[in-house]
Amino acid sequence: MTLQHEPTTAQTTAHRSVQHALRVLELVARRSTGVTDGELARHAALPPARLTPLLRMLLREGYVEQLADGAYVTGASLTRLGSTHERGRALREKLQSTLVGLRDSIGAAVYVSRYVDGEIRVMDVADGPRTPKVNEWVDFRVAGHACAVGKSLLGQLDVAARRDHLARHKMPRLTSRTITNERVLLTKLAAQAPTVPVLDIQEYAVGTVCAAVPVTAGAAVGCLALSLPVERAHRLREAAETLNREAAPVLLSLAI
């Protein structure tokens, strides 16, 4: 299995932010007494315009803390992730916390999914009374042709892997908008611009619209997605672009 698309501009920015964040965290971890933003800028070779929002994100996510004198030290989130005992649970809790933050800032249910061993898997979701998740009336594993999550994940595979998936999972009609023709779906996946979020306009479920953007850490194929009730469909594209721009914290939690 290989990836099909080059990273999008937003993805490239997110990946670069994660690389810079990991470098900053490494520098902070070396200095238990604290390191100043000037020292971080110098040793990480980052201009203030890039370092300042990065530190703001690391503070918000709990990876660093700021002392009274302004120096930065390792934060509680990073300390927990460094513990062999707590690492698994800490990773799950951190990812959930990050998804909740995205849910609240975007105003939609947010999902993180991966393509694992030839199957679509929703790993976590953040929803709430005002941001209801999709009613999974058909298992996402067999609805990859219809949902934004599935199309985003399949779109990151090469053609052979896409065909293999569709050979194992048929394409039933779930709504009047569902694509059920393999050739049509493969053509659409090939034509999908990597800079544009994948959309699901009531293809999986009547009354719900969704969008998904790739989130790939290392060799793992993944995506972030959101869902909205159809009456809020006018917000879908803007919400998807926001999701794309704010993917860095999720990537970071997957990369640490």
mmCIF file of N, CA and C in Angstrom, residues 131-234:
data_model
loop_
_atom_site.group_PDB
_atom_site.id
_atom_site.type_symbol
_atom_site.label_atom_id
_atom_site.label_comp_id
_atom_site.label_asym_id
_atom_site.label_seq_id
_atom_site.Cartn_x
_atom_site.Cartn_y
_atom_site.Cartn_z
ATOM 1 N N THR A 131 -23.534 19.318 19.278
ATOM 2 C CA THR A 131 -22.729 18.851 18.147
ATOM 3 C C THR A 131 -22.885 17.332 18.039
ATOM 4 N N PRO A 132 -24.065 16.870 17.656
ATOM 5 C CA PRO A 132 -24.329 15.423 17.639
ATOM 6 C C PRO A 132 -23.481 14.706 16.586
ATOM 7 N N LYS A 133 -23.043 13.498 16.910
ATOM 8 C CA LYS A 133 -22.298 12.699 15.946
ATOM 9 C C LYS A 133 -23.266 12.028 14.984
ATOM 10 N N VAL A 134 -22.713 11.499 13.914
ATOM 11 C CA VAL A 134 -23.522 10.793 12.933
ATOM 12 C C VAL A 134 -24.111 9.531 13.566
ATOM 13 N N ASN A 135 -25.353 9.262 13.254
ATOM 14 C CA ASN A 135 -25.954 7.995 13.658
ATOM 15 C C ASN A 135 -25.366 6.900 12.764
ATOM 16 N N GLU A 136 -24.492 6.058 13.341
ATOM 17 C CA GLU A 136 -23.814 5.026 12.547
ATOM 18 C C GLU A 136 -24.777 3.874 12.274
ATOM 19 N N TRP A 137 -25.687 4.112 11.354
ATOM 20 C CA TRP A 137 -26.711 3.117 11.070
ATOM 21 C C TRP A 137 -26.172 1.999 10.175
ATOM 22 N N VAL A 138 -25.055 2.276 9.492
ATOM 23 C CA VAL A 138 -24.316 1.259 8.746
ATOM 24 C C VAL A 138 -22.861 1.369 9.173
ATOM 25 N N ASP A 139 -22.237 0.245 9.503
ATOM 26 C CA ASP A 139 -20.850 0.226 9.960
ATOM 27 C C ASP A 139 -19.956 0.975 8.967
ATOM 28 N N PHE A 140 -19.170 1.937 9.488
ATOM 29 C CA PHE A 140 -18.285 2.721 8.623
ATOM 30 C C PHE A 140 -17.325 1.837 7.838
ATOM 31 N N ARG A 141 -16.995 0.661 8.371
ATOM 32 C CA ARG A 141 -16.046 -0.215 7.693
ATOM 33 C C ARG A 141 -16.569 -0.686 6.339
ATOM 34 N N VAL A 142 -17.877 -0.760 6.195
ATOM 35 C CA VAL A 142 -18.442 -1.201 4.919
ATOM 36 C C VAL A 142 -19.109 -0.050 4.170
ATOM 37 N N ALA A 143 -18.892 1.179 4.633
ATOM 38 C CA ALA A 143 -19.521 2.348 3.999
ATOM 39 C C ALA A 143 -18.481 3.341 3.517
ATOM 40 N N GLY A 144 -17.274 2.854 3.227
ATOM 41 C CA GLY A 144 -16.205 3.752 2.800
ATOM 42 C C GLY A 144 -16.519 4.490 1.516
ATOM 43 N N HIS A 145 -17.357 3.901 0.666
ATOM 44 C CA HIS A 145 -17.719 4.525 -0.608
ATOM 45 C C HIS A 145 -18.661 5.709 -0.426
ATOM 46 N N ALA A 146 -19.300 5.783 0.756
ATOM 47 C CA ALA A 146 -20.366 6.765 0.952
ATOM 48 C C ALA A 146 -20.011 7.878 1.927
ATOM 49 N N CYS A 147 -19.087 7.611 2.859
ATOM 50 C CA CYS A 147 -18.828 8.609 3.911
ATOM 51 C C CYS A 147 -17.534 9.385 3.632
ATOM 52 N N ALA A 148 -17.460 10.602 4.159
ATOM 53 C CA ALA A 148 -16.282 11.446 3.958
ATOM 54 C C ALA A 148 -15.033 10.785 4.532
ATOM 55 N N VAL A 149 -15.168 10.148 5.704
ATOM 56 C CA VAL A 149 -14.036 9.449 6.315
ATOM 57 C C VAL A 149 -13.471 8.405 5.355
ATOM 58 N N GLY A 150 -14.358 7.560 4.836
ATOM 59 C CA GLY A 150 -13.918 6.497 3.947
ATOM 60 C C GLY A 150 -13.279 7.019 2.681
ATOM 61 N N LYS A 151 -13.888 8.028 2.079
ATOM 62 C CA LYS A 151 -13.352 8.560 0.822
ATOM 63 C C LYS A 151 -12.015 9.261 1.039
ATOM 64 N N SER A 152 -11.845 9.902 2.194
ATOM 65 C CA SER A 152 -10.563 10.534 2.497
ATOM 66 C C SER A 152 -9.473 9.480 2.658
ATOM 67 N N LEU A 153 -9.778 8.426 3.394
ATOM 68 C CA LEU A 153 -8.797 7.360 3.615
ATOM 69 C C LEU A 153 -8.478 6.627 2.314
ATOM 70 N N LEU A 154 -9.506 6.270 1.554
ATOM 71 C CA LEU A 154 -9.277 5.579 0.285
ATOM 72 C C LEU A 154 -8.520 6.465 -0.696
ATOM 73 N N GLY A 155 -8.771 7.756 -0.630
ATOM 74 C CA GLY A 155 -8.087 8.684 -1.521
ATOM 75 C C GLY A 155 -6.600 8.788 -1.275
ATOM 76 N N GLN A 156 -6.162 8.376 -0.090
ATOM 77 C CA GLN A 156 -4.737 8.410 0.235
ATOM 78 C C GLN A 156 -4.011 7.118 -0.156
ATOM 79 N N LEU A 157 -4.763 6.107 -0.610
ATOM 80 C CA LEU A 157 -4.168 4.845 -1.023
ATOM 81 C C LEU A 157 -3.843 4.875 -2.516
ATOM 82 N N ASP A 158 -3.011 3.933 -2.943
ATOM 83 C CA ASP A 158 -2.793 3.805 -4.378
ATOM 84 C C ASP A 158 -3.990 3.079 -5.003
ATOM 85 N N VAL A 159 -4.019 3.050 -6.336
ATOM 86 C CA VAL A 159 -5.177 2.504 -7.043
ATOM 87 C C VAL A 159 -5.391 1.033 -6.710
ATOM 88 N N ALA A 160 -4.306 0.268 -6.608
ATOM 89 C CA ALA A 160 -4.436 -1.165 -6.309
ATOM 90 C C ALA A 160 -5.082 -1.386 -4.950
ATOM 91 N N ALA A 161 -4.688 -0.594 -3.956
ATOM 92 C CA ALA A 161 -5.248 -0.734 -2.614
ATOM 93 C C ALA A 161 -6.714 -0.310 -2.590
ATOM 94 N N ARG A 162 -7.045 0.703 -3.373
ATOM 95 C CA ARG A 162 -8.452 1.110 -3.459
ATOM 96 C C ARG A 162 -9.298 -0.016 -4.043
ATOM 97 N N ARG A 163 -8.814 -0.604 -5.131
ATOM 98 C CA ARG A 163 -9.551 -1.690 -5.775
ATOM 99 C C ARG A 163 -9.686 -2.896 -4.838
ATOM 100 N N ASP A 164 -8.623 -3.168 -4.094
ATOM 101 C CA ASP A 164 -8.665 -4.280 -3.150
ATOM 102 C C ASP A 164 -9.743 -4.039 -2.092
ATOM 103 N N HIS A 165 -9.799 -2.812 -1.589
ATOM 104 C CA HIS A 165 -10.807 -2.497 -0.571
ATOM 105 C C HIS A 165 -12.215 -2.677 -1.134
ATOM 106 N N LEU A 166 -12.447 -2.164 -2.332
ATOM 107 C CA LEU A 166 -13.782 -2.234 -2.917
ATOM 108 C C LEU A 166 -14.146 -3.660 -3.319
ATOM 109 N N ALA A 167 -13.139 -4.489 -3.587
ATOM 110 C CA ALA A 167 -13.420 -5.894 -3.891
ATOM 111 C C ALA A 167 -13.905 -6.630 -2.650
ATOM 112 N N ARG A 168 -13.454 -6.177 -1.484
ATOM 113 C CA ARG A 168 -13.848 -6.821 -0.221
ATOM 114 C C ARG A 168 -15.106 -6.211 0.374
ATOM 115 N N HIS A 169 -15.406 -4.964 -0.004
ATOM 116 C CA HIS A 169 -16.573 -4.272 0.534
ATOM 117 C C HIS A 169 -17.400 -3.715 -0.626
ATOM 118 N N LYS A 170 -18.546 -4.285 -0.849
ATOM 119 C CA LYS A 170 -19.400 -3.842 -1.939
ATOM 120 C C LYS A 170 -19.939 -2.435 -1.665
ATOM 121 N N MET A 171 -20.670 -1.896 -2.618
ATOM 122 C CA MET A 171 -21.082 -0.492 -2.554
ATOM 123 C C MET A 171 -22.607 -0.382 -2.549
ATOM 124 N N PRO A 172 -23.260 -0.705 -1.445
ATOM 125 C CA PRO A 172 -24.727 -0.604 -1.399
ATOM 126 C C PRO A 172 -25.190 0.846 -1.425
ATOM 127 N N ARG A 173 -26.372 1.041 -1.922
ATOM 128 C CA ARG A 173 -26.969 2.385 -1.935
ATOM 129 C C ARG A 173 -27.534 2.670 -0.548
ATOM 130 N N LEU A 174 -26.994 3.689 0.105
ATOM 131 C CA LEU A 174 -27.441 4.039 1.456
ATOM 132 C C LEU A 174 -28.455 5.181 1.430
ATOM 133 N N THR A 175 -28.289 6.099 0.474
ATOM 134 C CA THR A 175 -29.262 7.167 0.245
ATOM 135 C C THR A 175 -29.351 7.361 -1.274
ATOM 136 N N SER A 176 -30.215 8.262 -1.691
ATOM 137 C CA SER A 176 -30.356 8.517 -3.133
ATOM 138 C C SER A 176 -29.109 9.157 -3.724
ATOM 139 N N ARG A 177 -28.214 9.672 -2.869
ATOM 140 C CA ARG A 177 -27.003 10.343 -3.333
ATOM 141 C C ARG A 177 -25.763 9.446 -3.323
ATOM 142 N N THR A 178 -25.877 8.236 -2.819
ATOM 143 C CA THR A 178 -24.724 7.347 -2.692
ATOM 144 C C THR A 178 -24.200 6.910 -4.055
ATOM 145 N N ILE A 179 -22.890 6.973 -4.235
ATOM 146 C CA ILE A 179 -22.248 6.434 -5.439
ATOM 147 C C ILE A 179 -22.152 4.918 -5.278
ATOM 148 N N THR A 180 -22.694 4.189 -6.231
ATOM 149 C CA THR A 180 -22.676 2.726 -6.149
ATOM 150 C C THR A 180 -21.897 2.094 -7.298
ATOM 151 N N ASN A 181 -21.364 2.906 -8.186
ATOM 152 C CA ASN A 181 -20.599 2.409 -9.327
ATOM 153 C C ASN A 181 -19.109 2.542 -9.017
ATOM 154 N N GLU A 182 -18.380 1.425 -9.024
ATOM 155 C CA GLU A 182 -16.957 1.454 -8.663
ATOM 156 C C GLU A 182 -16.151 2.356 -9.578
ATOM 157 N N ARG A 183 -16.397 2.298 -10.882
ATOM 158 C CA ARG A 183 -15.632 3.126 -11.819
ATOM 159 C C ARG A 183 -15.844 4.603 -11.545
ATOM 160 N N VAL A 184 -17.084 4.979 -11.262
ATOM 161 C CA VAL A 184 -17.386 6.387 -10.954
ATOM 162 C C VAL A 184 -16.659 6.825 -9.686
ATOM 163 N N LEU A 185 -16.698 5.978 -8.654
ATOM 164 C CA LEU A 185 -16.034 6.323 -7.394
ATOM 165 C C LEU A 185 -14.529 6.453 -7.587
ATOM 166 N N LEU A 186 -13.924 5.499 -8.273
ATOM 167 C CA LEU A 186 -12.475 5.551 -8.491
ATOM 168 C C LEU A 186 -12.086 6.787 -9.290
ATOM 169 N N THR A 187 -12.915 7.160 -10.262
ATOM 170 C CA THR A 187 -12.645 8.374 -11.051
ATOM 171 C C THR A 187 -12.707 9.608 -10.166
ATOM 172 N N LYS A 188 -13.712 9.661 -9.285
ATOM 173 C CA LYS A 188 -13.842 10.808 -8.380
ATOM 174 C C LYS A 188 -12.682 10.872 -7.392
ATOM 175 N N LEU A 189 -12.259 9.715 -6.876
ATOM 176 C CA LEU A 189 -11.133 9.703 -5.948
ATOM 177 C C LEU A 189 -9.861 10.178 -6.641
ATOM 178 N N ALA A 190 -9.659 9.760 -7.882
ATOM 179 C CA ALA A 190 -8.467 10.166 -8.628
ATOM 180 C C ALA A 190 -8.488 11.653 -8.946
ATOM 181 N N ALA A 191 -9.688 12.198 -9.138
ATOM 182 C CA ALA A 191 -9.821 13.609 -9.502
ATOM 183 C C ALA A 191 -9.872 14.536 -8.298
ATOM 184 N N GLN A 192 -9.994 13.967 -7.086
ATOM 185 C CA GLN A 192 -10.106 14.788 -5.882
ATOM 186 C C GLN A 192 -8.844 15.623 -5.684
ATOM 187 N N ALA A 193 -9.000 16.944 -5.711
ATOM 188 C CA ALA A 193 -7.850 17.822 -5.497
ATOM 189 C C ALA A 193 -7.359 17.671 -4.068
ATOM 190 N N PRO A 194 -6.041 17.425 -3.880
ATOM 191 C CA PRO A 194 -5.541 17.197 -2.525
ATOM 192 C C PRO A 194 -5.660 18.403 -1.604
ATOM 193 N N THR A 195 -5.884 19.595 -2.183
ATOM 194 C CA THR A 195 -6.029 20.789 -1.349
ATOM 195 C C THR A 195 -7.470 21.011 -0.896
ATOM 196 N N VAL A 196 -8.390 20.164 -1.364
ATOM 197 C CA VAL A 196 -9.815 20.369 -1.081
ATOM 198 C C VAL A 196 -10.321 19.256 -0.162
ATOM 199 N N PRO A 197 -10.974 19.591 0.955
ATOM 200 C CA PRO A 197 -11.533 18.553 1.832
ATOM 201 C C PRO A 197 -12.544 17.673 1.091
ATOM 202 N N VAL A 198 -12.595 16.404 1.497
ATOM 203 C CA VAL A 198 -13.587 15.476 0.937
ATOM 204 C C VAL A 198 -14.927 15.732 1.628
ATOM 205 N N LEU A 199 -15.982 15.834 0.843
ATOM 206 C CA LEU A 199 -17.303 16.124 1.391
ATOM 207 C C LEU A 199 -18.250 14.948 1.212
ATOM 208 N N ASP A 200 -19.193 14.847 2.112
ATOM 209 C CA ASP A 200 -20.281 13.866 2.043
ATOM 210 C C ASP A 200 -21.564 14.644 2.272
ATOM 211 N N ILE A 201 -22.302 14.882 1.182
ATOM 212 C CA ILE A 201 -23.546 15.643 1.266
ATOM 213 C C ILE A 201 -24.709 14.649 1.263
ATOM 214 N N GLN A 202 -25.033 14.122 2.441
ATOM 215 C CA GLN A 202 -26.115 13.160 2.626
ATOM 216 C C GLN A 202 -25.937 11.904 1.767
ATOM 217 N N GLU A 203 -24.690 11.485 1.575
ATOM 218 C CA GLU A 203 -24.430 10.242 0.845
ATOM 219 C C GLU A 203 -24.485 9.034 1.779
ATOM 220 N N TYR A 204 -24.097 9.250 3.032
ATOM 221 C CA TYR A 204 -24.116 8.162 4.015
ATOM 222 C C TYR A 204 -25.441 8.123 4.774
ATOM 223 N N ALA A 205 -25.916 9.301 5.181
ATOM 224 C CA ALA A 205 -27.142 9.365 5.977
ATOM 225 C C ALA A 205 -27.929 10.619 5.622
ATOM 226 N N VAL A 206 -29.199 10.457 5.403
ATOM 227 C CA VAL A 206 -30.077 11.604 5.163
ATOM 228 C C VAL A 206 -30.100 12.461 6.425
ATOM 229 N N GLY A 207 -29.940 13.779 6.245
ATOM 230 C CA GLY A 207 -29.981 14.686 7.386
ATOM 231 C C GLY A 207 -28.625 15.057 7.937
ATOM 232 N N THR A 208 -27.532 14.507 7.366
ATOM 233 C CA THR A 208 -26.187 14.786 7.873
ATOM 234 C C THR A 208 -25.229 15.080 6.722
ATOM 235 N N VAL A 209 -24.373 16.089 6.925
ATOM 236 C CA VAL A 209 -23.303 16.380 5.970
ATOM 237 C C VAL A 209 -21.971 16.261 6.706
ATOM 238 N N CYS A 210 -20.933 15.853 5.987
ATOM 239 C CA CYS A 210 -19.637 15.593 6.616
ATOM 240 C C CYS A 210 -18.505 16.107 5.724
ATOM 241 N N ALA A 211 -17.344 16.265 6.334
ATOM 242 C CA ALA A 211 -16.129 16.622 5.604
ATOM 243 C C ALA A 211 -14.960 15.944 6.283
ATOM 244 N N ALA A 212 -13.918 15.640 5.513
ATOM 245 C CA ALA A 212 -12.733 14.980 6.060
ATOM 246 C C ALA A 212 -11.474 15.517 5.390
ATOM 247 N N VAL A 213 -10.396 15.585 6.181
ATOM 248 C CA VAL A 213 -9.094 16.025 5.672
ATOM 249 C C VAL A 213 -8.046 15.009 6.119
ATOM 250 N N PRO A 214 -7.038 14.744 5.284
ATOM 251 C CA PRO A 214 -6.011 13.762 5.649
ATOM 252 C C PRO A 214 -5.191 14.202 6.856
ATOM 253 N N VAL A 215 -4.866 13.265 7.719
ATOM 254 C CA VAL A 215 -3.941 13.475 8.831
ATOM 255 C C VAL A 215 -3.049 12.236 8.867
ATOM 256 N N THR A 216 -1.858 12.355 8.314
ATOM 257 C CA THR A 216 -0.975 11.204 8.179
ATOM 258 C C THR A 216 0.271 11.403 9.021
ATOM 259 N N ALA A 217 0.488 10.494 9.968
ATOM 260 C CA ALA A 217 1.685 10.524 10.817
ATOM 261 C C ALA A 217 2.544 9.313 10.454
ATOM 262 N N GLY A 218 3.703 9.574 9.852
ATOM 263 C CA GLY A 218 4.553 8.475 9.414
ATOM 264 C C GLY A 218 3.893 7.730 8.271
ATOM 265 N N ALA A 219 3.891 6.401 8.345
ATOM 266 C CA ALA A 219 3.316 5.583 7.278
ATOM 267 C C ALA A 219 1.830 5.351 7.466
ATOM 268 N N ALA A 220 1.273 5.759 8.615
ATOM 269 C CA ALA A 220 -0.138 5.513 8.904
ATOM 270 C C ALA A 220 -1.031 6.450 8.091
ATOM 271 N N VAL A 221 -2.078 5.892 7.497
ATOM 272 C CA VAL A 221 -3.051 6.675 6.745
ATOM 273 C C VAL A 221 -4.186 7.044 7.684
ATOM 274 N N GLY A 222 -4.446 8.335 7.825
ATOM 275 C CA GLY A 222 -5.486 8.767 8.748
ATOM 276 C C GLY A 222 -6.210 9.997 8.248
ATOM 277 N N CYS A 223 -7.260 10.375 8.949
ATOM 278 C CA CYS A 223 -7.969 11.600 8.588
ATOM 279 C C CYS A 223 -8.696 12.163 9.799
ATOM 280 N N LEU A 224 -8.950 13.439 9.727
ATOM 281 C CA LEU A 224 -9.825 14.144 10.666
ATOM 282 C C LEU A 224 -11.118 14.429 9.924
ATOM 283 N N ALA A 225 -12.222 14.303 10.609
ATOM 284 C CA ALA A 225 -13.502 14.553 9.960
ATOM 285 C C ALA A 225 -14.440 15.293 10.896
ATOM 286 N N LEU A 226 -15.473 15.869 10.327
ATOM 287 C CA LEU A 226 -16.511 16.537 11.113
ATOM 288 C C LEU A 226 -17.857 16.233 10.495
ATOM 289 N N SER A 227 -18.895 16.357 11.302
ATOM 290 C CA SER A 227 -20.252 16.178 10.794
ATOM 291 C C SER A 227 -21.150 17.280 11.329
ATOM 292 N N LEU A 228 -22.136 17.638 10.518
ATOM 293 C CA LEU A 228 -23.099 18.673 10.876
ATOM 294 C C LEU A 228 -24.502 18.229 10.452
ATOM 295 N N PRO A 229 -25.520 18.619 11.203
ATOM 296 C CA PRO A 229 -26.881 18.398 10.725
ATOM 297 C C PRO A 229 -27.090 19.146 9.408
ATOM 298 N N VAL A 230 -27.908 18.619 8.526
ATOM 299 C CA VAL A 230 -28.047 19.188 7.195
ATOM 300 C C VAL A 230 -28.511 20.644 7.235
ATOM 301 N N GLU A 231 -29.234 21.029 8.277
ATOM 302 C CA GLU A 231 -29.674 22.427 8.342
ATOM 303 C C GLU A 231 -28.510 23.400 8.565
ATOM 304 N N ARG A 232 -27.345 22.852 8.922
ATOM 305 C CA ARG A 232 -26.152 23.694 9.055
ATOM 306 C C ARG A 232 -25.175 23.460 7.905
ATOM 307 N N ALA A 233 -25.673 22.923 6.816
ATOM 308 C CA ALA A 233 -24.808 22.591 5.679
ATOM 309 C C ALA A 233 -24.081 23.812 5.120
ATOM 310 N N HIS A 234 -24.648 24.993 5.294
ATOM 311 C CA HIS A 234 -24.001 26.210 4.792
ATOM 312 C C HIS A 234 -22.667 26.481 5.483
#
